[in-house]
CSV table of C-alpha atoms and ligand atoms in Angstrom, one decimal:
chain,number,residue,atom,x,y,z
A,154,MET,CA,-23.5,135.6,0.6
A,155,GLU,CA,-20.9,138.4,1.0
A,156,TYR,CA,-21.8,142.0,0.0
A,157,VAL,CA,-18.4,143.5,0.9
A,158,LYS,CA,-14.9,142.2,0.7
A,159,GLY,CA,-11.4,143.4,1.8
A,160,LYS,CA,-10.3,145.7,4.6
A,161,PRO,CA,-12.6,148.7,4.9
A,162,TYR,CA,-10.7,151.7,6.2
A,163,PHE,CA,-13.5,153.3,8.1
A,164,CYS,CA,-14.3,150.8,10.7
A,165,PHE,CA,-10.7,150.4,11.7
A,166,CYS,CA,-10.8,153.9,13.2
A,167,ASP,CA,-13.2,153.2,16.0
A,168,LYS,CA,-11.6,152.9,19.4
A,169,LYS,CA,-14.8,152.7,21.6
A,170,ILE,CA,-17.1,150.1,20.2
A,171,LYS,CA,-20.5,150.1,22.0
A,172,GLN,CA,-22.3,146.9,21.4
A,173,TYR,CA,-26.1,146.6,21.6
A,174,LYS,CA,-27.6,143.5,23.0
A,175,TYR,CA,-29.4,140.9,20.8
A,176,LEU,CA,-33.1,140.3,21.1
A,177,GLU,CA,-33.9,137.7,23.8
A,178,ARG,CA,-37.7,138.1,24.1
A,179,ASP,CA,-40.8,138.9,22.0
A,180,ILE,CA,-41.4,142.6,21.6
A,181,LYS,CA,-44.1,144.8,20.0
A,182,CYS,CA,-43.6,148.0,18.0
A,183,ASP,CA,-45.4,150.1,15.4
A,184,VAL,CA,-42.6,150.1,12.9
A,185,LEU,CA,-39.8,147.6,12.6
A,186,ILE,CA,-36.6,148.6,10.7
A,187,ILE,CA,-34.6,145.6,9.5
A,188,GLY,CA,-31.0,146.5,9.0
A,189,GLY,CA,-28.4,148.6,10.9
A,190,GLY,CA,-26.3,150.3,8.2
A,191,ILE,CA,-26.2,154.0,7.6
A,192,ASP,CA,-29.6,154.1,5.9
A,193,ASP,CA,-31.2,152.3,8.8
A,194,ALA,CA,-29.5,154.5,11.4
A,195,ILE,CA,-30.7,157.6,9.6
A,196,ALA,CA,-34.3,156.2,9.3
A,197,ASN,CA,-34.3,155.1,12.9
A,198,PHE,CA,-32.9,158.4,14.2
A,199,TYR,CA,-35.7,160.5,12.5
A,200,LEU,CA,-38.6,158.0,12.8
A,201,SER,CA,-37.9,157.2,16.5
A,202,GLN,CA,-38.6,160.9,17.3
A,203,LYS,CA,-42.3,160.4,16.3
A,204,PHE,CA,-43.1,156.7,16.2
A,205,ASP,CA,-42.7,153.5,18.2
A,206,VAL,CA,-39.8,152.0,16.3
A,207,ALA,CA,-37.5,149.0,16.8
A,208,MET,CA,-34.3,148.4,14.8
A,209,VAL,CA,-32.4,145.2,14.4
A,210,ASP,CA,-29.3,144.1,12.5
A,211,LYS,CA,-28.1,140.6,12.0
A,212,GLY,CA,-24.5,141.6,12.7
A,213,ARG,CA,-22.9,144.8,14.0
A,214,PHE,CA,-24.1,148.2,13.0
A,215,GLY,CA,-22.3,149.8,10.0
A,216,MET,CA,-20.2,146.8,9.2
A,217,ALA,CA,-21.7,146.0,5.8
A,218,CYS,CA,-21.7,148.3,2.7
A,219,THR,CA,-21.6,151.3,5.1
A,220,SER,CA,-18.1,150.5,6.2
A,221,CYS,CA,-17.0,150.7,2.5
A,222,ALA,CA,-18.7,153.9,1.5
A,223,THR,CA,-16.2,156.5,0.4
A,224,ALA,CA,-18.6,159.0,1.7
A,225,LEU,CA,-18.3,161.7,-0.8
A,226,LEU,CA,-21.7,163.4,-0.1
A,227,GLU,CA,-22.5,165.6,-3.1
A,228,TYR,CA,-25.8,167.2,-4.2
A,229,GLN,CA,-25.4,166.1,-7.9
A,230,LEU,CA,-26.5,162.7,-9.1
A,231,ASP,CA,-24.4,160.1,-10.9
A,232,ASP,CA,-25.6,160.7,-14.4
A,233,PHE,CA,-25.5,164.0,-16.4
A,234,VAL,CA,-28.6,166.0,-16.9
A,235,ASP,CA,-29.0,164.8,-20.6
A,236,GLU,CA,-29.3,161.2,-19.3
A,237,LEU,CA,-31.5,162.1,-16.4
A,238,LEU,CA,-33.9,164.0,-18.6
A,239,LYS,CA,-34.9,160.6,-20.1
A,240,TYR,CA,-36.5,159.6,-16.8
A,241,MET,CA,-37.2,162.9,-15.0
A,242,THR,CA,-38.5,166.3,-15.8
A,243,LYS,CA,-36.3,169.3,-15.6
A,244,GLU,CA,-38.2,170.4,-12.5
A,245,ASP,CA,-37.6,167.0,-10.9
A,246,ILE,CA,-33.9,167.2,-11.5
A,247,VAL,CA,-33.8,170.6,-9.9
A,248,LEU,CA,-35.8,169.1,-6.9
A,249,ALA,CA,-33.4,166.2,-6.6
A,250,TYR,CA,-30.3,168.5,-6.6
A,251,SER,CA,-32.0,170.8,-4.0
A,252,LEU,CA,-32.8,167.8,-1.8
A,253,GLY,CA,-29.1,167.0,-1.9
A,254,LEU,CA,-28.3,170.5,-0.6
A,255,ASN,CA,-31.0,170.2,2.1
A,256,ALA,CA,-29.6,166.8,3.2
A,257,ILE,CA,-26.2,168.4,3.7
A,258,ASP,CA,-27.8,171.1,5.9
A,259,LYS,CA,-29.6,168.4,7.9
A,260,ILE,CA,-26.4,166.5,8.5
A,261,GLN,CA,-24.7,169.7,9.6
A,262,GLU,CA,-27.6,170.5,12.0
A,263,PHE,CA,-27.2,167.0,13.5
A,264,ILE,CA,-23.5,167.5,14.0
A,265,LYS,CA,-24.0,170.9,15.6
A,266,ARG,CA,-26.5,169.4,18.0
A,267,TYR,CA,-24.7,166.1,18.9
A,268,GLY,CA,-21.1,166.9,18.3
A,269,ASN,CA,-18.7,166.0,15.5
A,270,ASN,CA,-17.6,162.4,16.3
A,271,CYS,CA,-17.5,161.3,12.7
A,272,ASN,CA,-15.0,163.6,11.0
A,273,PHE,CA,-17.7,165.6,9.3
A,274,ALA,CA,-16.5,168.5,7.1
A,275,LEU,CA,-18.1,170.6,4.5
A,276,ARG,CA,-16.3,170.4,1.2
A,277,PRO,CA,-16.5,171.8,-2.3
A,278,THR,CA,-17.1,169.4,-5.1
A,279,PHE,CA,-15.2,169.1,-8.4
A,280,LEU,CA,-16.8,167.1,-11.3
A,281,TYR,CA,-14.4,167.0,-14.3
A,282,SER,CA,-13.4,165.2,-17.4
A,283,ASN,CA,-10.2,165.1,-19.4
A,284,SER,CA,-11.9,163.5,-22.4
A,285,ILE,CA,-13.3,165.6,-25.2
A,286,PHE,CA,-16.5,163.6,-25.3
A,287,SER,CA,-17.3,163.9,-21.6
A,288,ALA,CA,-16.1,167.5,-21.4
A,289,LYS,CA,-19.0,168.6,-23.6
A,290,LYS,CA,-21.4,166.9,-21.1
A,291,VAL,CA,-19.6,168.6,-18.2
A,292,LYS,CA,-20.1,172.0,-19.9
A,293,ASP,CA,-23.9,171.3,-20.5
A,294,GLU,CA,-24.2,170.2,-16.9
A,295,TYR,CA,-22.6,173.4,-15.8
A,296,PHE,CA,-25.1,175.5,-17.8
A,297,PHE,CA,-28.0,173.5,-16.4
A,298,ARG,CA,-26.9,174.1,-12.8
A,299,LYS,CA,-26.1,177.8,-13.4
A,300,ASN,CA,-29.4,178.5,-15.1
A,301,ASN,CA,-31.3,176.8,-12.3
A,302,GLY,CA,-29.6,178.8,-9.5
A,303,PHE,CA,-26.9,176.3,-8.3
A,304,GLU,CA,-23.8,178.2,-7.5
A,305,CYS,CA,-20.7,176.8,-9.4
A,306,GLU,CA,-17.7,177.7,-11.5
A,307,LEU,CA,-16.7,176.3,-14.9
A,308,LEU,CA,-13.0,175.4,-15.2
A,309,ASP,CA,-10.9,174.4,-18.2
A,310,LYS,CA,-7.2,174.2,-18.9
A,311,THR,CA,-6.8,178.0,-18.7
A,312,ASN,CA,-8.1,178.4,-15.1
A,313,ASN,CA,-7.7,174.9,-13.7
A,314,PHE,CA,-6.3,175.0,-10.1
A,315,PHE,CA,-6.2,171.2,-9.7
A,316,PRO,CA,-2.9,169.3,-9.9
A,317,PHE,CA,-3.9,167.2,-12.9
A,318,PRO,CA,-5.0,168.1,-16.5
A,319,ILE,CA,-8.7,168.6,-17.3
A,320,LYS,CA,-10.7,169.5,-20.4
A,321,GLN,CA,-13.6,170.8,-18.4
A,322,GLY,CA,-14.7,170.8,-14.8
A,323,ILE,CA,-17.4,172.2,-12.4
A,324,PHE,CA,-16.2,173.5,-9.1
A,325,ALA,CA,-19.1,173.9,-6.6
A,326,LYS,CA,-17.9,175.7,-3.5
A,327,ASN,CA,-20.8,174.6,-1.3
A,328,GLY,CA,-21.5,171.3,-3.1
A,329,GLY,CA,-20.8,168.6,-0.6
A,330,CYS,CA,-19.5,167.2,2.7
A,331,GLU,CA,-17.6,164.2,3.9
A,332,LEU,CA,-17.7,162.0,7.0
A,333,ASN,CA,-16.7,158.7,8.3
A,334,PRO,CA,-19.9,156.7,7.4
A,335,TYR,CA,-19.3,154.0,10.1
A,336,LEU,CA,-18.8,156.5,12.9
A,337,PHE,CA,-21.8,158.6,11.7
A,338,THR,CA,-23.9,155.5,11.7
A,339,LYS,CA,-23.0,154.8,15.3
A,340,GLN,CA,-23.6,158.4,16.3
A,341,MET,CA,-27.0,158.4,14.7
A,342,VAL,CA,-27.9,155.1,16.5
A,343,GLU,CA,-26.6,156.3,19.9
A,344,ASN,CA,-28.7,159.5,19.7
A,345,ALA,CA,-32.0,157.9,18.6
A,346,LYS,CA,-34.9,158.0,21.0
A,347,ASN,CA,-35.6,154.3,21.1
A,348,GLN,CA,-32.5,153.0,22.9
A,349,ASP,CA,-34.4,150.1,24.5
A,350,LYS,CA,-35.6,148.8,21.1
A,351,ILE,CA,-32.3,148.7,19.2
A,352,PHE,CA,-30.7,145.2,18.8
A,353,GLU,CA,-27.5,143.9,17.1
A,354,ASN,CA,-26.8,140.3,16.2
A,355,THR,CA,-30.5,139.8,15.6
A,356,ASN,CA,-31.2,138.1,12.3
A,357,ILE,CA,-34.7,138.3,10.8
A,358,THR,CA,-35.2,135.1,9.0
A,359,GLN,CA,-38.9,135.1,8.3
A,360,ILE,CA,-41.7,137.6,8.0
A,361,GLU,CA,-45.3,136.4,8.6
A,362,LYS,CA,-48.2,138.5,7.4
A,363,LEU,CA,-51.4,138.3,9.5
A,364,THR,CA,-54.6,140.2,8.9
A,365,SER,CA,-53.8,143.3,10.9
A,366,HIS,CA,-50.1,143.0,11.6
A,367,TYR,CA,-46.7,141.3,10.9
A,368,ILE,CA,-44.6,139.0,12.9
A,369,ALA,CA,-40.9,139.1,12.1
A,370,ILE,CA,-39.1,136.1,13.5
A,371,THR,CA,-35.4,135.9,14.4
A,372,ASN,CA,-33.0,133.0,13.9
A,373,TYR,CA,-33.5,132.2,17.6
A,374,GLY,CA,-37.3,132.2,17.3
A,375,GLU,CA,-38.0,135.6,19.1
A,376,ARG,CA,-40.9,137.5,17.5
A,377,ILE,CA,-41.3,141.1,16.8
A,378,ILE,CA,-45.0,142.1,16.3
A,379,CYS,CA,-45.4,145.2,14.3
A,380,ASN,CA,-47.7,147.1,11.9
A,381,LYS,CA,-45.2,148.2,9.3
A,382,ILE,CA,-41.8,146.9,8.3
A,383,VAL,CA,-39.1,149.0,6.8
A,384,ILE,CA,-36.6,146.9,4.8
A,385,ALA,CA,-33.3,148.7,5.0
A,386,THR,CA,-31.0,145.7,4.5
A,387,GLY,CA,-28.8,147.5,1.9
A,388,PHE,CA,-28.4,145.4,-1.2
A,389,ASN,CA,-28.9,142.1,0.6
A,390,TRP,CA,-32.6,141.2,0.0
A,391,GLU,CA,-32.5,137.6,1.2
A,392,VAL,CA,-35.1,138.3,3.9
A,393,LEU,CA,-37.6,139.2,1.1
A,394,GLY,CA,-36.5,136.2,-1.0
A,395,ARG,CA,-36.0,138.5,-4.0
A,396,ASP,CA,-33.1,139.7,-6.2
A,397,ASP,CA,-34.9,141.9,-8.6
A,398,LEU,CA,-35.4,145.2,-6.8
A,399,CYS,CA,-32.8,147.1,-8.9
A,400,LYS,CA,-29.5,146.6,-10.7
A,401,ARG,CA,-26.5,146.0,-8.4
A,402,TYR,CA,-22.8,146.7,-9.0
A,403,ILE,CA,-19.6,146.2,-7.1
A,404,THR,CA,-17.5,149.3,-6.6
A,405,TYR,CA,-13.8,149.3,-5.5
A,406,SER,CA,-11.6,151.6,-3.4
A,407,VAL,CA,-8.0,151.9,-2.3
A,408,VAL,CA,-6.7,154.1,0.5
A,409,THR,CA,-3.1,155.4,0.5
A,410,SER,CA,-0.7,155.9,3.4
A,411,PRO,CA,-0.8,159.4,4.9
A,412,ILE,CA,0.4,162.1,2.5
A,413,LYS,CA,0.7,165.1,4.7
A,414,TYR,CA,2.2,167.6,2.3
A,415,PHE,CA,0.0,167.0,-0.7
A,416,ILE,CA,-3.4,168.6,-0.6
A,417,TRP,CA,-5.4,170.3,-3.4
A,418,LYS,CA,-7.8,173.2,-3.2
A,419,ASP,CA,-10.0,173.1,-0.1
A,420,ARG,CA,-9.8,169.3,-0.1
A,421,ALA,CA,-12.6,169.2,-2.7
A,422,LEU,CA,-14.4,165.9,-3.3
A,423,ILE,CA,-13.3,164.9,-6.8
A,424,HIS,CA,-15.3,163.0,-9.3
A,425,ASP,CA,-13.9,162.1,-12.8
A,426,ALA,CA,-16.8,161.7,-15.1
A,427,THR,CA,-14.9,159.9,-17.8
A,428,SER,CA,-16.0,156.3,-18.3
A,429,PRO,CA,-15.1,154.3,-16.2
A,430,TYR,CA,-15.5,157.0,-13.6
A,431,HIS,CA,-13.3,157.5,-10.5
A,432,TYR,CA,-13.8,159.3,-7.2
A,433,LEU,CA,-11.2,160.8,-5.0
A,434,ARG,CA,-11.1,162.5,-1.6
A,435,THR,CA,-8.7,163.2,1.3
A,436,LEU,CA,-9.1,161.6,4.7
A,437,PRO,CA,-8.5,163.5,8.0
A,438,ASP,CA,-5.2,161.6,8.6
A,439,GLY,CA,-3.8,162.8,5.3
A,440,ARG,CA,-4.6,159.7,3.3
A,441,LEU,CA,-6.3,159.7,0.0
A,442,ILE,CA,-9.2,157.4,-0.9
A,443,PHE,CA,-9.7,156.6,-4.6
A,444,GLY,CA,-12.3,154.4,-6.1
A,445,GLY,CA,-14.6,153.4,-9.0
A,446,GLU,CA,-14.1,150.7,-11.7
A,447,ASP,CA,-17.6,149.3,-11.1
A,448,THR,CA,-18.5,145.8,-12.2
A,449,ILE,CA,-21.9,144.2,-12.4
A,450,PHE,CA,-22.9,142.1,-9.3
A,451,LYS,CA,-24.6,138.9,-10.4
A,452,GLY,CA,-25.6,137.6,-7.0
A,453,LYS,CA,-22.5,135.4,-6.8
A,454,PRO,CA,-19.6,135.6,-4.2
A,455,ILE,CA,-17.2,138.4,-4.9
A,456,GLN,CA,-14.0,136.9,-6.4
A,457,GLU,CA,-10.7,137.9,-4.6
A,458,LYS,CA,-8.6,137.5,-7.8
A,459,LYS,CA,-10.8,139.8,-9.8
A,460,CYS,CA,-10.8,142.4,-6.9
A,461,ASN,CA,-7.0,142.3,-6.8
A,462,LYS,CA,-6.8,143.1,-10.5
A,463,ILE,CA,-9.1,146.0,-10.1
A,464,TYR,CA,-7.2,147.3,-7.0
A,465,ASP,CA,-4.0,147.2,-9.0
A,466,LYS,CA,-5.6,149.2,-11.8
A,467,LEU,CA,-6.9,151.8,-9.3
A,468,GLU,CA,-3.4,152.1,-7.8
A,469,LYS,CA,-1.9,152.6,-11.3
A,470,ASP,CA,-4.5,155.2,-12.3
A,471,LEU,CA,-4.1,157.1,-9.0
A,472,PHE,CA,-0.4,157.4,-9.4
A,473,LYS,CA,-0.8,158.4,-13.0
A,474,LEU,CA,-3.2,161.1,-12.0
A,475,LEU,CA,-1.0,162.3,-9.1
A,476,PRO,CA,2.6,161.3,-10.1
A,477,GLU,CA,4.0,163.5,-7.3
A,478,ILE,CA,2.9,160.9,-4.7
A,479,LYS,CA,4.1,157.8,-6.5
A,480,ASN,CA,7.4,157.4,-4.7
A,481,THR,CA,6.2,158.2,-1.2
A,482,ALA,CA,2.7,156.8,-0.9
A,483,LYS,CA,1.7,153.2,-0.7
A,484,ILE,CA,-1.7,151.5,-0.6
A,485,ASP,CA,-2.7,150.5,2.9
A,486,TYR,CA,-6.4,149.5,2.5
A,487,LYS,CA,-8.3,147.8,-0.4
A,488,PHE,CA,-12.0,147.0,-0.2
A,489,CYS,CA,-15.1,146.8,-2.3
A,490,GLY,CA,-18.8,146.4,-1.8
A,491,CYS,CA,-22.2,146.2,-3.5
A,492,PHE,CA,-24.4,149.2,-4.4
A,493,GLY,CA,-27.6,149.6,-6.4
A,494,THR,CA,-28.5,151.9,-9.3
A,495,THR,CA,-31.8,153.1,-10.7
A,496,LEU,CA,-32.7,154.9,-13.9
A,497,ASN,CA,-33.2,158.3,-12.1
A,498,ASN,CA,-30.2,157.6,-9.8
A,499,LEU,CA,-32.4,157.9,-6.7
A,500,GLY,CA,-33.1,155.2,-4.0
A,501,LEU,CA,-36.1,152.9,-3.6
A,502,ILE,CA,-37.8,154.5,-0.7
A,503,GLY,CA,-41.5,154.0,0.0
A,504,GLU,CA,-44.2,151.4,-0.3
A,505,SER,CA,-43.0,148.2,-2.0
A,506,LYS,CA,-44.6,146.9,-5.2
A,507,PHE,CA,-45.7,143.7,-3.4
A,508,ASP,CA,-47.2,145.0,-0.1
A,509,ASP,CA,-48.0,148.6,0.9
A,510,ASN,CA,-47.2,147.9,4.5
A,511,ILE,CA,-43.7,146.7,3.7
A,512,LEU,CA,-41.7,149.9,3.0
A,513,LEU,CA,-38.3,149.8,1.2
A,514,PHE,CA,-35.5,152.1,2.4
A,515,ILE,CA,-32.7,151.3,0.0
A,516,SER,CA,-30.5,154.2,-1.1
A,517,CYS,CA,-29.0,153.8,-4.5
A,518,GLY,CA,-26.3,155.4,-6.6
A,519,ALA,CA,-23.1,157.1,-5.6
A,520,ASN,CA,-25.1,159.5,-3.6
A,521,GLY,CA,-27.0,157.0,-1.5
A,522,ILE,CA,-26.3,158.6,1.9
A,523,ILE,CA,-27.6,162.0,0.9
A,524,ASN,CA,-30.7,160.3,-0.5
A,525,ALA,CA,-31.3,158.5,2.7
A,526,VAL,CA,-31.4,161.7,4.8
A,527,GLU,CA,-34.2,163.2,2.7
A,528,GLY,CA,-35.7,159.7,2.2
A,529,ALA,CA,-36.5,159.5,5.9
A,530,SER,CA,-39.0,162.3,5.4
A,531,VAL,CA,-40.7,160.3,2.7
A,532,ILE,CA,-41.2,157.4,5.0
A,533,GLU,CA,-42.3,159.7,7.8
A,534,ASP,CA,-45.0,161.2,5.5
A,535,ILE,CA,-46.1,157.8,4.4
A,536,LEU,CA,-46.6,156.7,8.0
A,537,ASN,CA,-48.5,159.9,8.7
A,538,LYS,CA,-50.5,159.5,5.4
A,539,ARG,CA,-49.2,162.9,4.3
A,540,PHE,CA,-48.3,164.1,0.7
A,541,ASN,CA,-44.6,164.4,0.1
A,542,PRO,CA,-43.4,165.8,-3.3
A,543,LEU,CA,-40.3,163.6,-3.2
A,544,ALA,CA,-42.3,160.4,-2.9
A,545,LYS,CA,-42.8,159.9,-6.7
A,546,LEU,CA,-39.1,160.3,-7.3
A,547,PHE,CA,-38.2,157.6,-4.8
A,548,SER,CA,-41.2,155.3,-5.3
A,549,PRO,CA,-40.2,151.6,-5.5
A,550,LYS,CA,-43.3,151.3,-7.9
A,551,ARG,CA,-41.6,153.5,-10.6
A,552,GLU,CA,-39.6,152.1,-13.5
A,553,VAL,CA,-36.1,151.4,-12.2
B,710,FAD,C1,-17.0,151.1,-2.2
B,710,FAD,C2,-18.2,151.9,-2.0
B,710,FAD,C3,-18.2,153.3,-2.1
B,710,FAD,C4,-19.4,154.0,-1.9
B,710,FAD,N1,-19.3,155.4,-1.8
B,710,FAD,C5,-20.3,156.1,-1.6
B,710,FAD,C6,-20.2,157.5,-1.5
B,710,FAD,O1,-19.1,158.1,-1.7
B,710,FAD,N2,-21.3,158.3,-1.2
B,710,FAD,C7,-22.5,157.7,-0.9
B,710,FAD,O2,-23.5,158.4,-0.6
B,710,FAD,N3,-22.7,156.3,-1.0
B,710,FAD,C8,-21.6,155.5,-1.3
B,710,FAD,N4,-21.7,154.2,-1.4
B,710,FAD,C9,-23.0,153.6,-1.2
B,710,FAD,C10,-23.3,153.4,0.3
B,710,FAD,O3,-22.3,152.6,0.9
B,710,FAD,C11,-24.7,152.8,0.5
B,710,FAD,O4,-25.6,153.6,-0.1
B,710,FAD,C12,-25.0,152.7,2.0
B,710,FAD,O5,-23.9,152.1,2.7
B,710,FAD,C13,-26.2,151.8,2.1
B,710,FAD,O6,-26.4,151.7,3.5
B,710,FAD,P1,-27.4,150.6,4.1
B,710,FAD,O7,-27.6,150.9,5.5
B,710,FAD,O8,-28.6,150.6,3.2
B,710,FAD,O9,-26.8,149.2,3.8
B,710,FAD,P2,-25.7,148.4,4.6
B,710,FAD,O10,-24.6,149.2,5.2
B,710,FAD,O11,-25.3,147.2,3.7
B,710,FAD,O12,-26.5,147.8,5.8
B,710,FAD,C14,-27.5,146.9,5.7
B,710,FAD,C15,-27.6,146.1,7.0
B,710,FAD,O13,-28.7,145.3,7.0
B,710,FAD,C16,-28.4,144.1,7.8
B,710,FAD,N5,-29.3,143.0,7.4
B,710,FAD,C17,-29.4,142.4,6.2
B,710,FAD,N6,-30.3,141.4,6.2
B,710,FAD,C18,-30.8,141.4,7.5
B,710,FAD,C19,-31.7,140.6,8.2
B,710,FAD,N7,-32.3,139.6,7.5
B,710,FAD,N8,-31.9,140.8,9.5
B,710,FAD,C20,-31.3,141.8,10.1
B,710,FAD,N9,-30.3,142.6,9.5
B,710,FAD,C21,-30.1,142.4,8.2
B,710,FAD,C22,-26.9,143.9,7.4
B,710,FAD,O14,-26.3,143.1,8.4
B,710,FAD,C23,-26.4,145.3,7.3
B,710,FAD,O15,-25.7,145.7,8.4
B,710,FAD,C24,-20.6,153.4,-1.6
B,710,FAD,C25,-20.6,152.0,-1.6
B,710,FAD,C26,-19.5,151.3,-1.7
B,710,FAD,C27,-19.6,149.8,-1.7
């Protein structure tokens, strides 16, 4: 089954591709991470500093959903506060927004220490709507943020400094960051402490539970003997034989040719909250990436014909939003991939419903990458049997 389709922009930028070997012998470890996307790389980087961890991917690292992520990393969640309040307390929402800001700080610390090999940049965020209905929600969201200490500015048509019309918008100067998710994954993998226990092209096809440990078996029959397993396989849950962990959607993106002269204020990450929503950001080589138009993923192969229709719609909507670029820009990349959603917009990170020693590490929502950075501390605390205030927000045992 395919979970991505098209020509993802991000993994075409890599010049030096380091390949990790595949597993050729039986090994032992305390914690096995299954998967090698951005979530897994984040979990492996942090956990390998304290635990005996092995990480395996059935293909190459970062080539699945990670290669498609638009990588707008914002502290806000997908839904507005009025919707989130149905599933979380006000305090929890504030905690979730704060963890987004903490995650941005942590990524920045990582980049300071290991170098910027993934086009990381801090960016303001701009959440807006040009529809009267959603504009009211944007305004309420602004007051929620302002009243809870999140620095931001309310824009409307009188003070809008973006090159398209808005009814209402929230500009958060320190609200986000961007990076190349594929290169960031590789950088995280290459700086992890467990280099001798990282394997590509190693497909786990079976998990056997014994009384005191697990045996994960690869397609070539090699065995990994471990005490805990972290399932970080993105939205592909075939190894668990389940398809009911959370709702899955396909989201679509197009990338333009470079537009060197056309840039808006501080290259903000832009999110149009009108339904169906769209997201937009600049890329370091002057291109724009524009996406959205989500459709439900029903566990069936992604249809090329349907994708093409949606890419055409995205192209039309982008040029309608920014008519200045219509005659000079063309679409160079089109791609789509699967992502998951939950009621509180947060990932499934923690002990699974079916076995406490099988931990899930599945980031959900448009903010999956941010969630994964803080989610790693939830897994670390579970392994250390320590309380973590975020655990209940991410628990796979909650209603999703
Ligand atoms: C078009 C698009 C735009 C997005 N935009 C954003 C965004 O702007 N911001 C954001 O935060 N998030 C965004 N996301 C979501 C983001 O891409 C995901 O949250 C993230 O990539 C998930 O990473 P992952 O490592 O869990 O999954 P993946 O990247 O899918 O990695 C899972 C890995 O597990 C491996 N695997 C699966 N089964 C096995 C097995 N049995 N044995 C061994 N290996 C296995 C696969 O080979 C794969 O490499 C977007 C997603 C899409 C599709």
